[in-house]
Amino acid sequence: MISSMTAYARKEVNQPWGTASWELRSVNQRYLETYIRLPEQFRSLEPIIRERLRNRLTRGKIECHLRFELDPATQHQELSLNQDLAKQILNAANWIQSEHKSGEVNPIDVLRWPGVLSAKEQNLDTISQELLALLDSTIDEFITVREREGKALGELIIQRLEGITEQVEKIRQWMPQILVWQKERLQTKLAEANIELDSSRLEQEIVMMAQRIDVAEELDRLMTHVKETYAILKKNEAVGRRLDFMMQEFNRESNTIASKSINADVTASAIELKVLIEQIREQVQNIE
């Protein structure tokens, strides 16, 4: 199944510690580019996030954004007193006071001493694991959206392939008539110019003329490209680059048909072929 490179997905979670949400969006890009925005306390997750995106996606400019808010109630955390350290500081302060017979011990100053008071921090490791699980779920939804849009793109491409096949068949049907018309035209011009050619020379001229305007090979190659494109669309992998290459091959054959055309109907079909191929190419630019 083909996938589009343009998609958007968002997942949110509410937990006792607060709320968090992931946003993923992507646009067309020849290769895979990832732009990740994280709150400062989760910067260490960036390599992990980048790796998970690269394991699941192959093309596109991907923007990944984490929004994180702590529950205000959890921000008023319980304080822990290191009593042993506080006693040591008090004893030292009292000893200094007794030795110098001056000064007073301020309890507030003791509490300010590093390590005497501490607040229990949120367990960021646990929260990080929950956030990464939410990211995986967001990527799943993101890929589902890409595949859904890719299916729509595939249907549009198939419609254009059917149009190409129709134009190829039209040109095939016209070619015998065109060859007869061109032969009669050559004979008329020779007669008007009072030029007589022996049958073998006339046959050679007709064969050379037929070779110059014959597009049977180009039509055969176009149909080969159509079949190959159908096969590519069925592949269960990223096929955007393959399809882009096929469009170059389609264009090459349609240009040759247009350059060999000596008939208004063939010219019209050649132009229609180029329009259909360009429409496919525009859709291919969106495919992963």
Coordinates of C-alpha atoms in Angstrom, one line a residue:
M1 CA 0.0 0.0 0.0
I2 CA 1.4 3.4 -1.0
S3 CA 1.5 6.2 1.6
S4 CA 1.2 9.9 1.3
M5 CA 4.0 12.2 2.6
T6 CA 1.5 14.8 3.9
A7 CA -0.3 13.9 7.1
Y8 CA -1.2 15.1 10.6
A9 CA -1.8 13.2 13.9
R10 CA -2.3 14.2 17.5
K11 CA -2.6 12.2 20.7
E12 CA -3.1 13.5 24.3
V13 CA -3.0 11.8 27.7
N14 CA -4.1 12.9 31.1
Q15 CA -2.3 11.4 34.1
P16 CA -2.0 12.3 37.8
W17 CA 1.2 14.1 37.0
G18 CA -0.4 16.3 34.4
T19 CA -1.2 16.4 30.7
A20 CA 0.9 15.7 27.6
S21 CA 0.3 15.6 23.9
W22 CA 2.2 14.7 20.8
E23 CA 1.7 16.4 17.4
L24 CA 3.1 14.9 14.2
R25 CA 2.8 16.7 10.8
S26 CA 4.7 16.2 7.5
V27 CA 5.0 17.6 4.1
N28 CA 6.8 16.6 0.9
Q29 CA 10.6 16.1 0.9
R30 CA 12.9 14.0 -1.2
Y31 CA 14.5 12.5 1.9
L32 CA 13.6 12.1 5.5
E33 CA 14.0 15.2 7.7
T34 CA 12.9 15.3 11.3
Y35 CA 12.4 18.5 13.4
I36 CA 11.7 17.7 17.1
R37 CA 10.6 20.2 19.7
L38 CA 10.6 19.1 23.3
P39 CA 10.3 20.7 26.8
E40 CA 13.7 21.2 28.4
Q41 CA 13.3 18.4 31.0
F42 CA 12.8 15.8 28.1
R43 CA 15.7 16.9 25.9
S44 CA 17.4 13.6 26.6
L45 CA 14.6 11.8 24.7
E46 CA 15.5 13.4 21.4
P47 CA 17.8 10.7 20.0
I48 CA 15.3 8.0 20.9
I49 CA 12.4 9.9 19.3
R50 CA 14.5 10.5 16.1
E51 CA 15.4 6.8 15.9
R52 CA 11.8 5.7 16.3
L53 CA 10.7 8.1 13.5
R54 CA 13.4 6.8 11.2
N55 CA 12.5 3.2 11.9
R56 CA 8.9 3.8 10.8
L57 CA 9.1 6.5 8.1
T58 CA 11.4 6.9 5.0
R59 CA 10.5 10.2 3.3
G60 CA 9.0 13.6 4.2
K61 CA 9.7 16.6 6.3
I62 CA 8.5 15.5 9.7
E63 CA 7.7 17.9 12.6
C64 CA 7.3 16.3 16.0
H65 CA 6.2 18.5 18.9
L66 CA 5.6 17.5 22.6
R67 CA 3.5 19.7 24.8
F68 CA 3.8 18.9 28.5
E69 CA 2.1 20.5 31.5
L70 CA 2.5 19.4 35.2
D71 CA -0.6 19.3 37.4
P72 CA -0.3 22.4 39.6
A73 CA -1.2 20.2 42.6
T74 CA 2.0 18.1 42.1
Q75 CA 4.2 21.2 42.0
H76 CA 3.6 21.8 45.8
Q77 CA 5.8 19.0 46.8
E78 CA 6.5 17.7 50.3
L79 CA 9.7 18.9 51.8
S80 CA 12.2 16.4 53.4
L81 CA 14.4 17.4 56.4
N82 CA 17.9 15.9 56.7
Q83 CA 17.9 15.9 60.6
D84 CA 21.4 14.4 61.0
L85 CA 22.9 17.1 58.8
A86 CA 20.9 19.8 60.6
K87 CA 22.1 18.6 64.0
Q88 CA 25.7 18.6 62.8
I89 CA 25.4 22.2 61.6
L90 CA 23.7 23.3 64.9
N91 CA 26.4 21.6 67.0
A92 CA 29.1 23.2 64.9
A93 CA 27.4 26.6 65.2
N94 CA 26.9 26.2 69.0
W95 CA 30.6 25.2 69.4
I96 CA 31.7 28.3 67.5
Q97 CA 29.4 30.5 69.6
S98 CA 30.7 29.0 72.9
E99 CA 34.3 29.5 71.8
H100 CA 33.8 33.1 70.8
K101 CA 31.2 34.0 73.3
S102 CA 29.2 35.9 70.7
G103 CA 26.7 35.5 67.9
E104 CA 23.4 33.6 67.7
V105 CA 22.4 30.6 65.7
N106 CA 19.5 31.4 63.3
P107 CA 17.5 28.3 62.5
I108 CA 16.5 29.7 59.1
D109 CA 20.1 29.9 58.1
V110 CA 20.5 26.2 59.1
L111 CA 17.5 25.3 56.8
R112 CA 19.1 27.2 54.0
W113 CA 22.2 25.0 54.2
P114 CA 22.6 22.8 51.1
G115 CA 21.1 19.4 51.6
V116 CA 19.2 20.2 54.8
L117 CA 15.9 20.6 53.0
S118 CA 15.0 18.9 49.8
A119 CA 11.9 18.4 47.7
K120 CA 11.0 15.1 46.1
E121 CA 11.1 15.5 42.4
Q122 CA 8.7 13.9 39.9
N123 CA 10.0 10.5 38.6
L124 CA 10.9 11.7 35.1
D125 CA 12.0 8.2 34.0
T126 CA 8.5 6.9 34.6
I127 CA 6.9 9.8 32.9
S128 CA 9.3 9.5 29.9
Q129 CA 8.3 5.9 29.4
E130 CA 4.6 6.9 29.3
L131 CA 5.4 9.7 26.8
L132 CA 7.3 7.3 24.5
A133 CA 4.4 4.9 24.6
L134 CA 2.1 7.7 23.6
L135 CA 4.5 8.7 20.8
D136 CA 4.3 5.1 19.4
S137 CA 0.6 5.4 19.4
T138 CA 0.8 8.8 17.7
I139 CA 3.1 7.4 15.0
D140 CA 0.7 4.5 14.4
E141 CA -2.2 7.0 13.8
F142 CA 0.1 9.1 11.7
I143 CA 1.0 6.2 9.4
T144 CA -2.7 5.2 9.2
V145 CA -3.5 8.7 8.0
R146 CA -0.6 8.5 5.4
E147 CA -1.9 5.2 4.1
R148 CA -5.4 6.5 3.8
E149 CA -4.3 9.5 1.8
G150 CA -2.0 7.3 -0.2
K151 CA -4.9 5.1 -1.1
A152 CA -6.7 8.1 -2.5
L153 CA -3.6 9.1 -4.5
G154 CA -3.3 5.6 -5.8
E155 CA -6.9 5.7 -7.1
L156 CA -6.2 9.0 -8.9
I157 CA -3.0 7.5 -10.5
I158 CA -4.9 4.4 -11.7
Q159 CA -7.5 6.6 -13.3
R160 CA -4.7 8.4 -15.3
L161 CA -3.1 5.1 -16.2
E162 CA -6.5 4.0 -17.7
G163 CA -6.5 7.3 -19.6
I164 CA -3.0 6.6 -21.0
T165 CA -4.0 3.1 -22.1
E166 CA -7.1 4.6 -23.9
Q167 CA -4.9 7.1 -25.8
V168 CA -2.4 4.4 -26.7
E169 CA -5.2 2.3 -28.2
K170 CA -6.5 5.3 -30.2
I171 CA -3.1 5.9 -31.7
R172 CA -2.7 2.2 -32.6
Q173 CA -6.0 2.3 -34.4
W174 CA -5.1 5.4 -36.4
M175 CA -1.6 4.3 -37.5
P176 CA -2.7 2.0 -40.4
Q177 CA -4.9 4.8 -41.8
I178 CA -2.1 7.3 -41.4
L179 CA 0.3 5.1 -43.3
V180 CA -2.1 4.7 -46.2
W181 CA -2.8 8.4 -46.2
Q182 CA 0.9 9.2 -46.2
K183 CA 1.5 6.8 -49.0
E184 CA -1.2 8.3 -51.2
R185 CA 0.1 11.8 -50.3
L186 CA 3.6 10.8 -51.5
Q187 CA 2.3 9.4 -54.7
T188 CA 0.2 12.5 -55.4
K189 CA 3.2 14.8 -54.8
L190 CA 5.3 12.7 -57.2
A191 CA 2.6 12.8 -59.8
E192 CA 2.2 16.6 -59.5
A193 CA 6.0 17.0 -59.9
N194 CA 6.0 14.6 -62.9
I195 CA 8.5 12.4 -61.1
E196 CA 8.3 8.7 -61.9
L197 CA 10.0 6.2 -59.6
D198 CA 10.3 2.5 -60.3
S199 CA 8.3 0.3 -58.0
S200 CA 11.3 -0.8 -55.9
R201 CA 12.5 2.8 -55.3
L202 CA 8.9 3.9 -54.5
E203 CA 8.7 1.0 -52.0
Q204 CA 11.9 2.1 -50.4
E205 CA 10.6 5.6 -50.0
I206 CA 7.4 4.4 -48.5
V207 CA 9.3 2.1 -46.0
M208 CA 11.6 5.0 -45.0
M209 CA 8.6 7.3 -44.5
A210 CA 6.8 4.6 -42.5
Q211 CA 9.8 4.2 -40.2
R212 CA 10.0 7.9 -39.6
I213 CA 6.4 8.1 -38.4
D214 CA 6.0 4.6 -36.9
V215 CA 5.4 4.8 -33.1
A216 CA 4.7 1.2 -32.5
E217 CA 7.8 0.8 -30.3
E218 CA 7.0 3.8 -28.2
L219 CA 3.4 2.6 -27.7
D220 CA 4.7 -0.8 -26.6
R221 CA 7.0 0.8 -24.2
L222 CA 4.3 3.0 -22.8
M223 CA 2.1 -0.1 -22.1
T224 CA 5.1 -1.7 -20.5
H225 CA 5.5 1.3 -18.2
V226 CA 1.8 1.2 -17.4
K227 CA 2.0 -2.4 -16.3
E228 CA 5.2 -1.7 -14.3
T229 CA 3.4 1.2 -12.6
Y230 CA 0.5 -1.0 -11.6
A231 CA 3.0 -3.5 -10.1
I232 CA 4.8 -0.7 -8.2
L233 CA 1.5 0.5 -6.7
K234 CA 1.0 -3.0 -5.2
K235 CA 4.4 -3.1 -3.4
N236 CA 4.3 -2.9 0.4
E237 CA 7.1 -0.4 0.7
A238 CA 8.0 3.2 -0.1
V239 CA 7.6 3.6 -3.8
G240 CA 7.7 7.3 -4.4
R241 CA 11.2 7.3 -6.0
R242 CA 10.3 4.4 -8.3
L243 CA 7.2 6.1 -9.5
D244 CA 9.1 9.4 -10.0
F245 CA 11.6 7.5 -12.2
M246 CA 8.7 5.9 -14.2
M247 CA 7.3 9.3 -14.9
Q248 CA 10.6 10.2 -16.6
E249 CA 10.2 7.1 -18.8
F250 CA 6.6 8.0 -19.6
N251 CA 7.6 11.5 -20.6
R252 CA 10.4 10.2 -22.9
E253 CA 8.0 8.0 -24.9
S254 CA 5.2 10.7 -25.1
N255 CA 7.7 13.3 -26.4
T256 CA 8.9 10.9 -29.1
I257 CA 5.3 10.2 -30.2
A258 CA 4.6 13.9 -30.4
S259 CA 7.8 14.6 -32.4
K260 CA 6.9 11.8 -35.0
S261 CA 3.2 12.9 -35.3
I262 CA 2.0 14.0 -38.8
N263 CA -1.6 13.8 -38.0
A264 CA -3.8 16.1 -35.9
D265 CA -5.5 13.2 -34.1
V266 CA -2.1 11.7 -33.1
T267 CA -0.9 15.1 -32.0
A268 CA -4.0 15.6 -29.9
S269 CA -3.5 12.2 -28.3
A270 CA 0.2 12.9 -27.7
I271 CA -0.8 16.1 -25.9
E272 CA -3.4 14.3 -23.8
L273 CA -0.7 11.7 -22.9
K274 CA 1.6 14.5 -21.7
V275 CA -1.3 16.0 -19.6
L276 CA -2.1 12.6 -18.0
I277 CA 1.5 11.9 -17.3
E278 CA 2.0 15.4 -15.7
Q279 CA -1.1 14.8 -13.5
I280 CA 0.4 11.5 -12.3
R281 CA 3.7 13.2 -11.7
E282 CA 2.0 15.8 -9.5
Q283 CA 0.4 13.0 -7.4
V284 CA 3.7 11.1 -7.2
Q285 CA 5.4 14.1 -5.6
N286 CA 3.2 13.4 -2.5
I287 CA 4.0 9.7 -2.3
E288 CA 6.5 8.4 0.3

